[in-house]
Amino acid sequence: MLWLKAWLETRWRIVWALFFGVLFFGIDLAAPRHAQASDPQRLSAALLGMFGFLSFLATITLAGSGIQTASTRPGASEKGMEGSMLFTLSLPVTRARLFAVRTVTGVLETVALVTLFAVAAWQVVQPHTVNAHDALACFTEVLACSFTLYGISACLSAFCDEGWRFRASGLALVVLFVLASADPLPRSIDIFRPLAAASPLITHQIPWEAIVSACVLAVLFLAAGLTIIQQRDY
């Protein structure tokens, strides 16, 4: 029942993420072919930015999967969301199991969406200058950063309502990108730098240190969220 409820609550979020993906990639495909072929490097950079933006947007959308559950109907009222949360808390399961089920569901959906966006971007850019190794490196880095962003957003959902969770997650993403652009952090823990100045499209290497750091941060934020959920009185 927990798995089914988690799916019913997030299926419309997946639909919205897919809608934005079709919209963004549709705009790119509608551009003249000769304009794309004249500057393949610019096209690759634009597609990488689009791929990252859509992946992070989908991650933030799906990450609100803590104790504060939502109604299974789209556009439900605040009263309906509160009732759904109280119903979920009344189920004969531990909060740790509830958080684990909802987190695994959200992570699997995030991986599926990021993979779908990566395949779409690769199909658009394949005839140009990006090889398979660099594309795989970009995909791995974006996926690892998505895990970190998921952990941050899931942790925020433990004590923020849906609106503030989304705003705070977006703010955290902007701050991380600013830090990556300014380069004030050590490269081993600067997980967003390979998406900016040190992109695999430039270095032609997989940023393993950043990927490992991103996964560690994701686990730490998820552990913090679980601790808050277990100790908080809802």
PDB file of C-alpha atoms in Angstrom:
ATOM      1  CA  MET A   1       0.000   0.000   0.000  1.00  0.00           C
ATOM      2  CA  LEU A   2       2.852   2.388   0.773  1.00  0.00           C
ATOM      3  CA  TRP A   3       4.383   1.845  -2.664  1.00  0.00           C
ATOM      4  CA  LEU A   4       1.030   2.361  -4.386  1.00  0.00           C
ATOM      5  CA  LYS A   5       0.294   5.548  -2.436  1.00  0.00           C
ATOM      6  CA  ALA A   6       3.755   6.935  -3.204  1.00  0.00           C
ATOM      7  CA  TRP A   7       3.210   6.256  -6.905  1.00  0.00           C
ATOM      8  CA  LEU A   8      -0.277   7.783  -6.934  1.00  0.00           C
ATOM      9  CA  GLU A   9       1.020  10.933  -5.248  1.00  0.00           C
ATOM     10  CA  THR A  10       3.915  11.439  -7.659  1.00  0.00           C
ATOM     11  CA  ARG A  11       2.492  10.338 -11.017  1.00  0.00           C
ATOM     12  CA  TRP A  12       1.131  13.802 -11.850  1.00  0.00           C
ATOM     13  CA  ARG A  13       4.491  15.334 -10.963  1.00  0.00           C
ATOM     14  CA  ILE A  14       6.089  12.985 -13.493  1.00  0.00           C
ATOM     15  CA  VAL A  15       3.570  14.111 -16.087  1.00  0.00           C
ATOM     16  CA  TRP A  16       4.458  17.773 -15.482  1.00  0.00           C
ATOM     17  CA  ALA A  17       8.184  17.024 -15.714  1.00  0.00           C
ATOM     18  CA  LEU A  18       7.643  15.174 -18.995  1.00  0.00           C
ATOM     19  CA  PHE A  19       5.550  18.069 -20.302  1.00  0.00           C
ATOM     20  CA  PHE A  20       8.381  20.534 -19.662  1.00  0.00           C
ATOM     21  CA  GLY A  21      10.858  18.108 -21.226  1.00  0.00           C
ATOM     22  CA  VAL A  22       8.796  17.805 -24.408  1.00  0.00           C
ATOM     23  CA  LEU A  23       8.360  21.585 -24.472  1.00  0.00           C
ATOM     24  CA  PHE A  24      12.077  22.385 -24.131  1.00  0.00           C
ATOM     25  CA  PHE A  25      13.323  19.713 -26.513  1.00  0.00           C
ATOM     26  CA  GLY A  26      10.527  20.521 -28.944  1.00  0.00           C
ATOM     27  CA  ILE A  27      11.685  24.129 -29.105  1.00  0.00           C
ATOM     28  CA  ASP A  28      15.233  22.960 -29.843  1.00  0.00           C
ATOM     29  CA  LEU A  29      14.108  20.546 -32.552  1.00  0.00           C
ATOM     30  CA  ALA A  30      12.044  23.303 -34.122  1.00  0.00           C
ATOM     31  CA  ALA A  31      15.190  25.392 -34.697  1.00  0.00           C
ATOM     32  CA  PRO A  32      16.572  25.384 -38.253  1.00  0.00           C
ATOM     33  CA  ARG A  33      18.975  22.517 -38.917  1.00  0.00           C
ATOM     34  CA  HIS A  34      21.536  24.757 -40.650  1.00  0.00           C
ATOM     35  CA  ALA A  35      21.677  27.028 -37.568  1.00  0.00           C
ATOM     36  CA  GLN A  36      22.449  24.025 -35.354  1.00  0.00           C
ATOM     37  CA  ALA A  37      25.081  22.608 -37.688  1.00  0.00           C
ATOM     38  CA  SER A  38      26.919  25.929 -37.969  1.00  0.00           C
ATOM     39  CA  ASP A  39      27.918  25.955 -34.282  1.00  0.00           C
ATOM     40  CA  PRO A  40      27.891  22.390 -32.845  1.00  0.00           C
ATOM     41  CA  GLN A  41      29.839  23.335 -29.694  1.00  0.00           C
ATOM     42  CA  ARG A  42      27.288  25.978 -28.795  1.00  0.00           C
ATOM     43  CA  LEU A  43      24.530  23.461 -29.408  1.00  0.00           C
ATOM     44  CA  SER A  44      26.243  20.957 -27.111  1.00  0.00           C
ATOM     45  CA  ALA A  45      26.597  23.534 -24.321  1.00  0.00           C
ATOM     46  CA  ALA A  46      22.960  24.587 -24.697  1.00  0.00           C
ATOM     47  CA  LEU A  47      21.762  20.977 -24.584  1.00  0.00           C
ATOM     48  CA  LEU A  48      23.880  20.268 -21.507  1.00  0.00           C
ATOM     49  CA  GLY A  49      22.355  23.269 -19.747  1.00  0.00           C
ATOM     50  CA  MET A  50      18.857  22.199 -20.803  1.00  0.00           C
ATOM     51  CA  PHE A  51      19.505  18.612 -19.673  1.00  0.00           C
ATOM     52  CA  GLY A  52      20.768  19.769 -16.278  1.00  0.00           C
ATOM     53  CA  PHE A  53      17.919  22.246 -15.767  1.00  0.00           C
ATOM     54  CA  LEU A  54      15.224  19.691 -16.605  1.00  0.00           C
ATOM     55  CA  SER A  55      16.883  17.030 -14.438  1.00  0.00           C
ATOM     56  CA  PHE A  56      17.131  19.322 -11.410  1.00  0.00           C
ATOM     57  CA  LEU A  57      13.584  20.615 -11.909  1.00  0.00           C
ATOM     58  CA  ALA A  58      12.277  17.041 -12.012  1.00  0.00           C
ATOM     59  CA  THR A  59      14.330  16.156  -8.936  1.00  0.00           C
ATOM     60  CA  ILE A  60      12.943  19.036  -6.869  1.00  0.00           C
ATOM     61  CA  THR A  61       9.427  18.207  -8.034  1.00  0.00           C
ATOM     62  CA  LEU A  62       9.691  14.544  -6.990  1.00  0.00           C
ATOM     63  CA  ALA A  63      11.712  14.982  -3.802  1.00  0.00           C
ATOM     64  CA  GLY A  64       8.886  16.157  -1.553  1.00  0.00           C
ATOM     65  CA  SER A  65       8.301  12.632  -0.288  1.00  0.00           C
ATOM     66  CA  GLY A  66       8.744  12.795   3.452  1.00  0.00           C
ATOM     67  CA  ILE A  67       6.041  12.479   6.086  1.00  0.00           C
ATOM     68  CA  GLN A  68       4.081  15.449   4.698  1.00  0.00           C
ATOM     69  CA  THR A  69       2.308  13.490   2.000  1.00  0.00           C
ATOM     70  CA  ALA A  70      -0.030  14.931  -0.580  1.00  0.00           C
ATOM     71  CA  SER A  71      -3.386  14.064  -2.024  1.00  0.00           C
ATOM     72  CA  THR A  72      -3.421  11.633  -4.942  1.00  0.00           C
ATOM     73  CA  ARG A  73      -5.532  14.104  -6.954  1.00  0.00           C
ATOM     74  CA  PRO A  74      -3.887  16.984  -8.847  1.00  0.00           C
ATOM     75  CA  GLY A  75      -4.658  20.460  -7.579  1.00  0.00           C
ATOM     76  CA  ALA A  76      -5.891  19.294  -4.181  1.00  0.00           C
ATOM     77  CA  SER A  77      -6.535  21.828  -1.445  1.00  0.00           C
ATOM     78  CA  GLU A  78      -4.400  22.335   1.644  1.00  0.00           C
ATOM     79  CA  LYS A  79      -7.114  20.625   3.695  1.00  0.00           C
ATOM     80  CA  GLY A  80      -6.903  17.568   1.485  1.00  0.00           C
ATOM     81  CA  MET A  81      -3.127  17.452   1.807  1.00  0.00           C
ATOM     82  CA  GLU A  82      -3.351  17.678   5.595  1.00  0.00           C
ATOM     83  CA  GLY A  83      -5.869  14.857   5.658  1.00  0.00           C
ATOM     84  CA  SER A  84      -3.615  12.731   3.509  1.00  0.00           C
ATOM     85  CA  MET A  85      -0.698  13.289   5.879  1.00  0.00           C
ATOM     86  CA  LEU A  86      -2.777  12.348   8.935  1.00  0.00           C
ATOM     87  CA  PHE A  87      -4.017   9.224   7.159  1.00  0.00           C
ATOM     88  CA  THR A  88      -0.447   8.223   6.285  1.00  0.00           C
ATOM     89  CA  LEU A  89       0.748   8.741   9.863  1.00  0.00           C
ATOM     90  CA  SER A  90      -2.102   6.578  11.143  1.00  0.00           C
ATOM     91  CA  LEU A  91      -0.934   3.572   9.134  1.00  0.00           C
ATOM     92  CA  PRO A  92       0.641   0.722  11.178  1.00  0.00           C
ATOM     93  CA  VAL A  93       4.161   1.320   9.869  1.00  0.00           C
ATOM     94  CA  THR A  94       7.212   3.019  11.298  1.00  0.00           C
ATOM     95  CA  ARG A  95       8.207   6.466  10.125  1.00  0.00           C
ATOM     96  CA  ALA A  96      11.575   5.079   9.020  1.00  0.00           C
ATOM     97  CA  ARG A  97       9.892   2.542   6.731  1.00  0.00           C
ATOM     98  CA  LEU A  98       7.525   5.181   5.369  1.00  0.00           C
ATOM     99  CA  PHE A  99      10.399   7.542   4.620  1.00  0.00           C
ATOM    100  CA  ALA A 100      12.444   4.727   3.046  1.00  0.00           C
ATOM    101  CA  VAL A 101       9.613   3.620   0.740  1.00  0.00           C
ATOM    102  CA  ARG A 102       8.821   7.133  -0.405  1.00  0.00           C
ATOM    103  CA  THR A 103      12.489   7.998  -0.868  1.00  0.00           C
ATOM    104  CA  VAL A 104      13.218   4.871  -2.933  1.00  0.00           C
ATOM    105  CA  THR A 105      10.137   5.567  -5.056  1.00  0.00           C
ATOM    106  CA  GLY A 106      11.205   9.162  -5.684  1.00  0.00           C
ATOM    107  CA  VAL A 107      14.799   8.195  -6.448  1.00  0.00           C
ATOM    108  CA  LEU A 108      13.734   5.542  -8.963  1.00  0.00           C
ATOM    109  CA  GLU A 109      11.401   8.002 -10.669  1.00  0.00           C
ATOM    110  CA  THR A 110      14.171  10.611 -10.716  1.00  0.00           C
ATOM    111  CA  VAL A 111      16.629   8.165 -12.286  1.00  0.00           C
ATOM    112  CA  ALA A 112      14.058   7.248 -14.944  1.00  0.00           C
ATOM    113  CA  LEU A 113      13.376  10.890 -15.831  1.00  0.00           C
ATOM    114  CA  VAL A 114      17.054  11.901 -15.873  1.00  0.00           C
ATOM    115  CA  THR A 115      17.842   8.915 -18.103  1.00  0.00           C
ATOM    116  CA  LEU A 116      14.994   9.836 -20.442  1.00  0.00           C
ATOM    117  CA  PHE A 117      16.199  13.449 -20.673  1.00  0.00           C
ATOM    118  CA  ALA A 118      19.759  12.237 -21.295  1.00  0.00           C
ATOM    119  CA  VAL A 119      18.647   9.974 -24.149  1.00  0.00           C
ATOM    120  CA  ALA A 120      16.653  12.828 -25.695  1.00  0.00           C
ATOM    121  CA  ALA A 121      19.626  15.210 -25.458  1.00  0.00           C
ATOM    122  CA  TRP A 122      21.959  12.583 -26.928  1.00  0.00           C
ATOM    123  CA  GLN A 123      19.625  11.978 -29.872  1.00  0.00           C
ATOM    124  CA  VAL A 124      19.691  15.694 -30.652  1.00  0.00           C
ATOM    125  CA  VAL A 125      23.448  16.226 -30.280  1.00  0.00           C
ATOM    126  CA  GLN A 126      24.706  12.840 -31.552  1.00  0.00           C
ATOM    127  CA  PRO A 127      25.556  13.954 -35.105  1.00  0.00           C
ATOM    128  CA  HIS A 128      27.891  16.642 -33.776  1.00  0.00           C
ATOM    129  CA  THR A 129      31.016  16.770 -31.648  1.00  0.00           C
ATOM    130  CA  VAL A 130      30.106  14.947 -28.406  1.00  0.00           C
ATOM    131  CA  ASN A 131      31.401  11.386 -28.129  1.00  0.00           C
ATOM    132  CA  ALA A 132      29.873   8.609 -26.050  1.00  0.00           C
ATOM    133  CA  HIS A 133      32.498   8.841 -23.275  1.00  0.00           C
ATOM    134  CA  ASP A 134      31.884  12.556 -22.664  1.00  0.00           C
ATOM    135  CA  ALA A 135      28.118  12.060 -22.835  1.00  0.00           C
ATOM    136  CA  LEU A 136      28.318   9.287 -20.234  1.00  0.00           C
ATOM    137  CA  ALA A 137      30.460  11.503 -17.990  1.00  0.00           C
ATOM    138  CA  CYS A 138      27.915  14.343 -18.220  1.00  0.00           C
ATOM    139  CA  PHE A 139      25.044  11.967 -17.481  1.00  0.00           C
ATOM    140  CA  THR A 140      26.798  10.477 -14.460  1.00  0.00           C
ATOM    141  CA  GLU A 141      27.647  13.898 -13.031  1.00  0.00           C
ATOM    142  CA  VAL A 142      24.115  15.272 -13.529  1.00  0.00           C
ATOM    143  CA  LEU A 143      22.623  12.143 -11.966  1.00  0.00           C
ATOM    144  CA  ALA A 144      24.935  12.386  -8.941  1.00  0.00           C
ATOM    145  CA  CYS A 145      24.106  16.079  -8.470  1.00  0.00           C
ATOM    146  CA  SER A 146      20.420  15.204  -8.784  1.00  0.00           C
ATOM    147  CA  PHE A 147      20.839  12.766  -5.892  1.00  0.00           C
ATOM    148  CA  THR A 148      22.344  15.542  -3.767  1.00  0.00           C
ATOM    149  CA  LEU A 149      19.528  17.911  -4.662  1.00  0.00           C
ATOM    150  CA  TYR A 150      17.021  15.171  -3.901  1.00  0.00           C
ATOM    151  CA  GLY A 151      18.579  14.665  -0.462  1.00  0.00           C
ATOM    152  CA  ILE A 152      18.448  18.402   0.271  1.00  0.00           C
ATOM    153  CA  SER A 153      14.831  18.698  -0.830  1.00  0.00           C
ATOM    154  CA  ALA A 154      13.735  15.539   0.990  1.00  0.00           C
ATOM    155  CA  CYS A 155      15.397  16.831   4.162  1.00  0.00           C
ATOM    156  CA  LEU A 156      13.573  20.157   3.778  1.00  0.00           C
ATOM    157  CA  SER A 157      10.270  18.309   3.380  1.00  0.00           C
ATOM    158  CA  ALA A 158      10.702  17.012   6.932  1.00  0.00           C
ATOM    159  CA  PHE A 159      10.017  20.475   8.382  1.00  0.00           C
ATOM    160  CA  CYS A 160       8.786  22.681   5.479  1.00  0.00           C
ATOM    161  CA  ASP A 161       5.484  22.720   3.677  1.00  0.00           C
ATOM    162  CA  GLU A 162       5.413  22.076  -0.065  1.00  0.00           C
ATOM    163  CA  GLY A 163       5.698  25.703  -1.113  1.00  0.00           C
ATOM    164  CA  TRP A 164       8.660  26.534   1.111  1.00  0.00           C
ATOM    165  CA  ARG A 165      10.356  23.241   0.248  1.00  0.00           C
ATOM    166  CA  PHE A 166      10.272  24.080  -3.432  1.00  0.00           C
ATOM    167  CA  ARG A 167      11.529  27.650  -2.862  1.00  0.00           C
ATOM    168  CA  ALA A 168      14.308  26.584  -0.489  1.00  0.00           C
ATOM    169  CA  SER A 169      15.409  23.793  -2.845  1.00  0.00           C
ATOM    170  CA  GLY A 170      15.578  26.232  -5.747  1.00  0.00           C
ATOM    171  CA  LEU A 171      17.561  28.679  -3.614  1.00  0.00           C
ATOM    172  CA  ALA A 172      19.982  25.913  -2.614  1.00  0.00           C
ATOM    173  CA  LEU A 173      20.469  25.027  -6.284  1.00  0.00           C
ATOM    174  CA  VAL A 174      21.212  28.662  -7.175  1.00  0.00           C
ATOM    175  CA  VAL A 175      23.708  28.974  -4.297  1.00  0.00           C
ATOM    176  CA  LEU A 176      25.515  25.798  -5.357  1.00  0.00           C
ATOM    177  CA  PHE A 177      25.771  27.020  -8.950  1.00  0.00           C
ATOM    178  CA  VAL A 178      27.122  30.384  -7.775  1.00  0.00           C
ATOM    179  CA  LEU A 179      29.749  28.616  -5.682  1.00  0.00           C
ATOM    180  CA  ALA A 180      30.657  26.431  -8.652  1.00  0.00           C
ATOM    181  CA  SER A 181      31.050  29.478 -10.894  1.00  0.00           C
ATOM    182  CA  ALA A 182      33.110  31.447  -8.361  1.00  0.00           C
ATOM    183  CA  ASP A 183      35.243  28.361  -7.601  1.00  0.00           C
ATOM    184  CA  PRO A 184      35.751  29.008  -3.845  1.00  0.00           C
ATOM    185  CA  LEU A 185      35.484  25.359  -2.800  1.00  0.00           C
ATOM    186  CA  PRO A 186      38.026  22.535  -3.063  1.00  0.00           C
ATOM    187  CA  ARG A 187      37.512  20.618  -6.292  1.00  0.00           C
ATOM    188  CA  SER A 188      37.035  17.346  -4.426  1.00  0.00           C
ATOM    189  CA  ILE A 189      33.792  18.604  -2.813  1.00  0.00           C
ATOM    190  CA  ASP A 190      32.617  21.085  -5.460  1.00  0.00           C
ATOM    191  CA  ILE A 191      30.017  18.818  -7.019  1.00  0.00           C
ATOM    192  CA  PHE A 192      28.647  21.395  -9.477  1.00  0.00           C
ATOM    193  CA  ARG A 193      31.962  22.566 -10.929  1.00  0.00           C
ATOM    194  CA  PRO A 194      32.029  19.724 -13.514  1.00  0.00           C
ATOM    195  CA  LEU A 195      28.762  21.137 -14.825  1.00  0.00           C
ATOM    196  CA  ALA A 196      30.296  24.560 -15.373  1.00  0.00           C
ATOM    197  CA  ALA A 197      33.984  25.394 -15.780  1.00  0.00           C
ATOM    198  CA  ALA A 198      35.225  21.791 -15.601  1.00  0.00           C
ATOM    199  CA  SER A 199      32.609  20.137 -17.777  1.00  0.00           C
ATOM    200  CA  PRO A 200      33.481  16.661 -19.120  1.00  0.00           C
ATOM    201  CA  LEU A 201      32.852  18.164 -22.548  1.00  0.00           C
ATOM    202  CA  ILE A 202      36.009  20.208 -21.927  1.00  0.00           C
ATOM    203  CA  THR A 203      38.160  17.925 -19.771  1.00  0.00           C
ATOM    204  CA  HIS A 204      37.042  14.646 -21.451  1.00  0.00           C
ATOM    205  CA  GLN A 205      37.225  12.929 -18.054  1.00  0.00           C
ATOM    206  CA  ILE A 206      34.672  11.505 -15.634  1.00  0.00           C
ATOM    207  CA  PRO A 207      34.789  13.601 -12.397  1.00  0.00           C
ATOM    208  CA  TRP A 208      34.818  10.697  -9.960  1.00  0.00           C
ATOM    209  CA  GLU A 209      35.684  12.826  -6.911  1.00  0.00           C
ATOM    210  CA  ALA A 210      32.706  15.106  -7.478  1.00  0.00           C
ATOM    211  CA  ILE A 211      30.416  12.139  -8.131  1.00  0.00           C
ATOM    212  CA  VAL A 212      31.444  10.384  -4.907  1.00  0.00           C
ATOM    213  CA  SER A 213      31.120  13.626  -2.936  1.00  0.00           C
ATOM    214  CA  ALA A 214      27.635  14.198  -4.368  1.00  0.00           C
ATOM    215  CA  CYS A 215      26.497  10.706  -3.357  1.00  0.00           C
ATOM    216  CA  VAL A 216      27.932  11.124   0.157  1.00  0.00           C
ATOM    217  CA  LEU A 217      26.140  14.467   0.562  1.00  0.00           C
ATOM    218  CA  ALA A 218      22.890  12.883  -0.619  1.00  0.00           C
ATOM    219  CA  VAL A 219      23.160  10.144   2.005  1.00  0.00           C
ATOM    220  CA  LEU A 220      23.962  12.676   4.749  1.00  0.00           C
ATOM    221  CA  PHE A 221      20.960  14.872   3.893  1.00  0.00           C
ATOM    222  CA  LEU A 222      18.648  11.857   3.734  1.00  0.00           C
ATOM    223  CA  ALA A 223      19.938  10.666   7.116  1.00  0.00           C
ATOM    224  CA  ALA A 224      19.340  14.138   8.560  1.00  0.00           C
ATOM    225  CA  GLY A 225      15.799  14.147   7.160  1.00  0.00           C
ATOM    226  CA  LEU A 226      15.094  10.713   8.646  1.00  0.00           C
ATOM    227  CA  THR A 227      16.385  11.857  12.051  1.00  0.00           C
ATOM    228  CA  ILE A 228      14.104  14.918  11.972  1.00  0.00           C
ATOM    229  CA  ILE A 229      11.098  12.823  10.966  1.00  0.00           C
ATOM    230  CA  GLN A 230      11.631  10.316  13.760  1.00  0.00           C
ATOM    231  CA  GLN A 231      11.983  13.008  16.446  1.00  0.00           C
ATOM    232  CA  ARG A 232       9.405  15.562  15.299  1.00  0.00           C
ATOM    233  CA  ASP A 233       5.885  15.699  16.694  1.00  0.00           C
ATOM    234  CA  TYR A 234       3.513  16.112  13.730  1.00  0.00           C
TER     235      TYR A 234
END
